mmCIF file of C-alpha atoms in Angstrom:
data_model
loop_
_atom_site.group_PDB
_atom_site.id
_atom_site.type_symbol
_atom_site.label_atom_id
_atom_site.label_comp_id
_atom_site.label_asym_id
_atom_site.label_seq_id
_atom_site.Cartn_x
_atom_site.Cartn_y
_atom_site.Cartn_z
ATOM 1 C CA MET A 1 65.015 61.522 59.249
ATOM 2 C CA ILE A 2 67.895 63.994 59.583
ATOM 3 C CA ALA A 3 70.119 61.223 60.929
ATOM 4 C CA LEU A 4 69.236 59.078 57.907
ATOM 5 C CA ALA A 5 70.012 61.996 55.571
ATOM 6 C CA VAL A 6 73.429 62.443 57.224
ATOM 7 C CA PHE A 7 74.028 58.683 56.939
ATOM 8 C CA ARG A 8 73.263 58.789 53.209
ATOM 9 C CA VAL A 9 75.568 61.741 52.576
ATOM 10 C CA ALA A 10 78.335 59.964 54.495
ATOM 11 C CA ALA A 11 77.759 56.767 52.498
ATOM 12 C CA TYR A 12 77.846 58.760 49.255
ATOM 13 C CA VAL A 13 81.203 60.272 50.198
ATOM 14 C CA ARG A 14 82.703 57.018 51.513
ATOM 15 C CA SER A 15 81.676 55.148 48.362
ATOM 16 C CA HIS A 16 83.724 57.661 46.318
ATOM 17 C CA ARG A 17 80.727 58.214 44.023
ATOM 18 C CA VAL A 18 80.852 61.859 44.991
ATOM 19 C CA TYR A 19 84.090 62.257 43.045
ATOM 20 C CA GLN A 20 82.407 61.333 39.764
ATOM 21 C CA ALA A 21 80.152 64.386 39.905
ATOM 22 C CA LEU A 22 82.855 66.551 41.494
ATOM 23 C CA LEU A 23 85.434 65.833 38.790
ATOM 24 C CA LEU A 24 82.853 66.395 36.051
ATOM 25 C CA MET A 25 81.876 69.734 37.576
ATOM 26 C CA LEU A 26 85.495 70.849 37.996
ATOM 27 C CA ALA A 27 86.223 69.953 34.370
ATOM 28 C CA LEU A 28 83.241 71.998 33.171
ATOM 29 C CA LEU A 29 84.227 74.945 35.358
ATOM 30 C CA ALA A 30 87.810 74.795 34.128
ATOM 31 C CA ILE A 31 86.525 75.062 30.551
ATOM 32 C CA VAL A 32 83.755 77.611 31.055
ATOM 33 C CA GLU A 33 85.572 79.731 33.640
ATOM 34 C CA GLY A 34 89.032 79.255 32.145
ATOM 35 C CA SER A 35 89.305 82.978 31.469
ATOM 36 C CA ARG A 36 87.562 85.885 33.142
ATOM 37 C CA ALA A 37 84.435 87.193 31.466
ATOM 38 C CA PRO A 38 84.675 90.702 29.972
ATOM 39 C CA VAL A 39 83.458 93.538 32.155
ATOM 40 C CA GLY A 40 79.699 93.815 31.741
ATOM 41 C CA GLN A 41 79.219 90.106 30.991
ATOM 42 C CA GLU A 42 79.493 88.853 34.566
ATOM 43 C CA THR A 43 75.807 87.994 34.911
ATOM 44 C CA SER A 44 75.782 86.132 31.607
ATOM 45 C CA ALA A 45 78.841 84.054 32.542
ATOM 46 C CA LEU A 46 77.445 83.089 35.933
ATOM 47 C CA ALA A 47 74.017 82.240 34.493
ATOM 48 C CA ASP A 48 75.661 79.996 31.878
ATOM 49 C CA THR A 49 77.466 78.174 34.686
ATOM 50 C CA ALA A 50 74.170 77.608 36.504
ATOM 51 C CA VAL A 51 72.681 76.000 33.388
ATOM 52 C CA LEU A 52 75.662 73.671 32.945
ATOM 53 C CA LEU A 53 75.371 72.676 36.591
ATOM 54 C CA ILE A 54 71.953 71.064 36.128
ATOM 55 C CA PRO A 55 73.096 67.741 34.569
ATOM 56 C CA VAL A 56 75.960 67.534 37.086
ATOM 57 C CA LEU A 57 73.564 68.015 39.995
ATOM 58 C CA ALA A 58 71.163 65.498 38.469
ATOM 59 C CA TRP A 59 74.022 62.997 38.196
ATOM 60 C CA SER A 60 74.992 63.670 41.803
ATOM 61 C CA THR A 61 71.397 63.213 43.004
ATOM 62 C CA ARG A 62 70.993 59.992 41.050
ATOM 63 C CA SER A 63 74.292 58.605 42.365
ATOM 64 C CA LEU A 64 73.491 59.490 45.968
ATOM 65 C CA LEU A 65 70.050 57.882 45.855
ATOM 66 C CA ASP A 66 71.451 54.783 44.158
ATOM 67 C CA THR A 67 74.288 54.293 46.655
ATOM 68 C CA GLU A 68 72.016 52.583 49.156
ATOM 69 C CA PRO A 69 70.869 49.034 48.216
ATOM 70 C CA ASP A 70 67.134 48.548 47.730
ATOM 71 C CA GLN A 71 66.769 46.321 50.788
ATOM 72 C CA GLN A 72 68.610 48.871 52.893
ATOM 73 C CA ARG A 73 66.103 51.518 51.803
ATOM 74 C CA THR A 74 63.294 49.238 52.925
ATOM 75 C CA LEU A 75 64.993 48.769 56.288
ATOM 76 C CA SER A 76 65.538 52.524 56.545
ATOM 77 C CA ALA A 77 61.834 53.162 55.942
ATOM 78 C CA ILE A 78 60.966 50.805 58.804
ATOM 79 C CA THR A 79 63.565 52.393 61.066
ATOM 80 C CA VAL A 80 62.497 56.021 60.567
ATOM 81 C CA GLY A 81 58.776 55.270 60.704
ATOM 82 C CA GLY A 82 57.508 55.085 57.154
ATOM 83 C CA ARG A 83 58.161 55.434 53.453
ATOM 84 C CA ALA A 84 57.456 59.163 53.454
ATOM 85 C CA ARG A 85 60.221 59.891 55.970
ATOM 86 C CA GLU A 86 62.660 57.634 54.128
ATOM 87 C CA LEU A 87 61.880 59.433 50.881
ATOM 88 C CA GLY A 88 62.236 62.804 52.597
ATOM 89 C CA ALA A 89 65.616 61.835 54.021
ATOM 90 C CA GLY A 90 66.851 60.930 50.543
ATOM 91 C CA LEU A 91 65.657 64.226 49.113
ATOM 92 C CA LEU A 92 67.215 66.146 51.992
ATOM 93 C CA ALA A 93 70.562 64.386 51.526
ATOM 94 C CA ALA A 94 70.520 65.029 47.772
ATOM 95 C CA LEU A 95 69.506 68.667 48.321
ATOM 96 C CA ALA A 96 72.346 69.261 50.779
ATOM 97 C CA THR A 97 74.874 67.729 48.391
ATOM 98 C CA SER A 98 73.551 69.743 45.440
ATOM 99 C CA VAL A 99 73.686 72.985 47.436
ATOM 100 C CA ALA A 100 77.328 72.272 48.302
ATOM 101 C CA PHE A 101 78.170 71.673 44.623
ATOM 102 C CA ALA A 102 76.316 74.832 43.547
ATOM 103 C CA ALA A 103 78.064 76.918 46.220
ATOM 104 C CA LEU A 104 81.443 75.606 45.056
ATOM 105 C CA ALA A 105 80.624 76.429 41.430
ATOM 106 C CA LEU A 106 79.363 79.922 42.291
ATOM 107 C CA GLY A 107 82.421 80.607 44.449
ATOM 108 C CA TRP A 108 84.707 79.458 41.615
ATOM 109 C CA GLY A 109 82.854 81.725 39.184
ATOM 110 C CA LEU A 110 83.072 84.781 41.428
ATOM 111 C CA LEU A 111 86.747 84.265 42.230
ATOM 112 C CA LEU A 112 88.100 83.144 38.865
ATOM 113 C CA GLY A 113 85.390 83.619 36.241
ATOM 114 C CA VAL A 114 84.520 87.312 36.496
ATOM 115 C CA SER A 115 86.463 90.512 36.984
ATOM 116 C CA VAL A 116 83.906 92.248 39.195
ATOM 117 C CA THR A 117 80.806 91.199 41.101
ATOM 118 C CA PRO A 118 77.529 91.937 39.233
ATOM 119 C CA PRO A 119 75.290 94.767 40.508
ATOM 120 C CA PRO A 120 73.199 93.846 43.587
ATOM 121 C CA ASP A 121 69.925 93.197 41.714
ATOM 122 C CA GLU A 122 71.628 91.036 39.090
ATOM 123 C CA PHE A 123 73.701 89.237 41.709
ATOM 124 C CA ALA A 124 70.535 88.401 43.634
ATOM 125 C CA ALA A 125 69.035 87.005 40.414
ATOM 126 C CA VAL A 126 72.182 84.946 39.807
ATOM 127 C CA LEU A 127 71.972 83.501 43.323
ATOM 128 C CA ALA A 128 68.319 82.618 42.781
ATOM 129 C CA VAL A 129 69.090 81.031 39.395
ATOM 130 C CA HIS A 130 71.670 78.798 41.057
ATOM 131 C CA GLY A 131 69.037 77.847 43.631
ATOM 132 C CA ILE A 132 66.585 76.911 40.889
ATOM 133 C CA ALA A 133 69.341 74.945 39.136
ATOM 134 C CA VAL A 134 69.711 72.940 42.353
ATOM 135 C CA LEU A 135 65.986 72.131 42.353
ATOM 136 C CA ALA A 136 66.005 71.306 38.629
ATOM 137 C CA GLY A 137 68.968 68.965 39.044
ATOM 138 C CA LEU A 138 67.289 67.416 42.082
ATOM 139 C CA ALA A 139 64.064 66.755 40.169
ATOM 140 C CA LEU A 140 65.826 65.338 37.104
ATOM 141 C CA GLY A 141 68.113 63.186 39.233
ATOM 142 C CA THR A 142 65.307 61.696 41.309
ATOM 143 C CA LEU A 143 63.278 60.822 38.211
ATOM 144 C CA THR A 144 66.252 58.908 36.766
ATOM 145 C CA SER A 145 67.253 57.117 39.971
ATOM 146 C CA ARG A 146 67.224 53.322 40.255
ATOM 147 C CA SER A 147 63.967 53.205 42.202
ATOM 148 C CA VAL A 148 62.228 54.751 39.174
ATOM 149 C CA LEU A 149 64.359 53.393 36.300
ATOM 150 C CA PRO A 150 66.001 50.112 37.360
ATOM 151 C CA SER A 151 68.213 49.811 34.267
ATOM 152 C CA PRO A 152 71.461 51.835 34.633
ATOM 153 C CA ALA A 153 71.737 52.295 30.857
ATOM 154 C CA VAL A 154 68.169 53.554 30.533
ATOM 155 C CA SER A 155 68.673 55.763 33.574
ATOM 156 C CA ILE A 156 71.780 57.470 32.181
ATOM 157 C CA MET A 157 70.183 57.963 28.757
ATOM 158 C CA ALA A 158 67.042 59.372 30.356
ATOM 159 C CA LEU A 159 69.126 61.863 32.322
ATOM 160 C CA LEU A 160 71.046 63.039 29.265
ATOM 161 C CA PHE A 161 68.025 63.148 26.978
ATOM 162 C CA GLY A 162 66.020 64.847 29.708
ATOM 163 C CA PHE A 163 68.530 67.683 29.892
ATOM 164 C CA MET A 164 68.731 67.912 26.095
ATOM 165 C CA ALA A 165 64.928 68.081 25.919
ATOM 166 C CA MET A 166 65.041 70.844 28.526
ATOM 167 C CA LEU A 167 67.436 72.818 26.331
ATOM 168 C CA LEU A 168 65.418 72.283 23.150
ATOM 169 C CA LEU A 169 62.044 73.074 24.692
ATOM 170 C CA SER A 170 63.331 76.163 26.468
ATOM 171 C CA ALA A 171 64.586 77.500 23.127
ATOM 172 C CA SER A 172 61.147 77.068 21.536
ATOM 173 C CA PRO A 173 57.784 78.817 21.983
ATOM 174 C CA LEU A 174 56.901 75.946 24.348
ATOM 175 C CA TYR A 175 59.525 77.079 26.867
ATOM 176 C CA TRP A 176 56.867 77.124 29.585
ATOM 177 C CA LEU A 177 56.741 73.302 29.486
ATOM 178 C CA THR A 178 60.152 72.989 31.137
ATOM 179 C CA VAL A 179 62.754 74.906 33.081
ATOM 180 C CA PRO A 180 63.482 77.815 30.673
ATOM 181 C CA VAL A 181 67.265 77.578 30.889
ATOM 182 C CA ILE A 182 67.784 79.189 27.489
ATOM 183 C CA GLY A 183 65.563 82.018 28.713
ATOM 184 C CA TRP A 184 67.913 82.478 31.678
ATOM 185 C CA MET A 185 70.898 82.705 29.356
ATOM 186 C CA LYS A 186 69.245 85.088 26.909
ATOM 187 C CA ALA A 187 67.954 87.354 29.670
ATOM 188 C CA ALA A 188 71.370 87.417 31.367
ATOM 189 C CA SER A 189 73.109 88.192 28.078
ATOM 190 C CA ALA A 190 70.658 91.024 27.363
ATOM 191 C CA GLY A 191 71.111 92.446 30.859
ATOM 192 C CA ASP A 192 67.499 92.005 31.972
ATOM 193 C CA LEU A 193 67.723 88.827 34.054
ATOM 194 C CA ALA A 194 66.554 90.682 37.160
ATOM 195 C CA ALA A 195 63.560 92.147 35.307
ATOM 196 C CA ARG A 196 62.464 88.835 33.780
ATOM 197 C CA PHE A 197 63.324 86.715 36.778
ATOM 198 C CA PRO A 198 59.814 86.551 38.364
ATOM 199 C CA GLU A 199 58.328 85.072 35.181
ATOM 200 C CA LEU A 200 61.200 82.659 34.575
ATOM 201 C CA ALA A 201 61.339 81.635 38.233
ATOM 202 C CA ALA A 202 57.613 80.877 38.396
ATOM 203 C CA ILE A 203 57.804 78.577 35.366
ATOM 204 C CA SER A 204 60.957 76.904 36.685
ATOM 205 C CA LEU A 205 59.568 76.289 40.161
ATOM 206 C CA LEU A 206 56.346 74.814 38.794
ATOM 207 C CA TRP A 207 58.330 72.323 36.708
ATOM 208 C CA CYS A 208 60.611 71.411 39.618
ATOM 209 C CA LEU A 209 57.689 70.892 42.000
ATOM 210 C CA ALA A 210 55.879 68.796 39.380
ATOM 211 C CA GLY A 211 58.988 66.652 38.897
ATOM 212 C CA LEU A 212 59.446 66.077 42.627
ATOM 213 C CA ALA A 213 55.733 65.308 43.038
ATOM 214 C CA ALA A 214 55.988 62.770 40.202
ATOM 215 C CA TYR A 215 58.957 61.156 41.955
ATOM 216 C CA GLY A 216 57.007 60.897 45.187
ATOM 217 C CA TRP A 217 54.052 59.355 43.361
ATOM 218 C CA LEU A 218 56.244 56.837 41.530
ATOM 219 C CA ARG A 219 58.006 55.864 44.765
ATOM 220 C CA ARG A 220 54.811 55.241 46.739
ATOM 221 C CA ASN A 221 54.920 51.455 46.243
ATOM 222 C CA ARG A 222 58.559 50.944 45.327
ATOM 223 C CA PRO A 223 61.594 50.263 47.517
#
């Protein structure tokens, strides 16, 4: 399964699809982190970056999973010993790629986007928020991949509208129905991200796990 995950990451890079997500992320970082955040606003700036990463990571996940032809996925499932292992290899490859993108974005933010590193408790919360952004992007990307939504146009629209719905719901009293990204931003801006993180993280993780479980259920009889 690990060998298949490595193969899929290599295919994603060789196909040059990786540069689509990379260039989009670099453009967003250049805009958002174009000037250093004022002293005292470091946590807010880094949390905003994590939120903007989600659609980029979803795009990256979708592109990676769609690089391999459907028949090749069927052959891969036979080779590694079952559909569950093939699905796990895809998720592992997408997770590794998303972690690399998130690490690059966080490193850019720390080096060029802020003047000083946030206090330890807030920095730990920022790291965790980036980790949750990886899972959120992974869940959204898998649910809009070709094995779930065969039409490329529908897939892209679902990804964009899915992120927009996430933003709108998280700004409403029904924020618990999605990843509360607006809650992250508000808490970071108010300086209490570390204090509110357990509540926000629990809601976020539940949504991410539900999304990944839905992907696994939808993929059970599909190539």
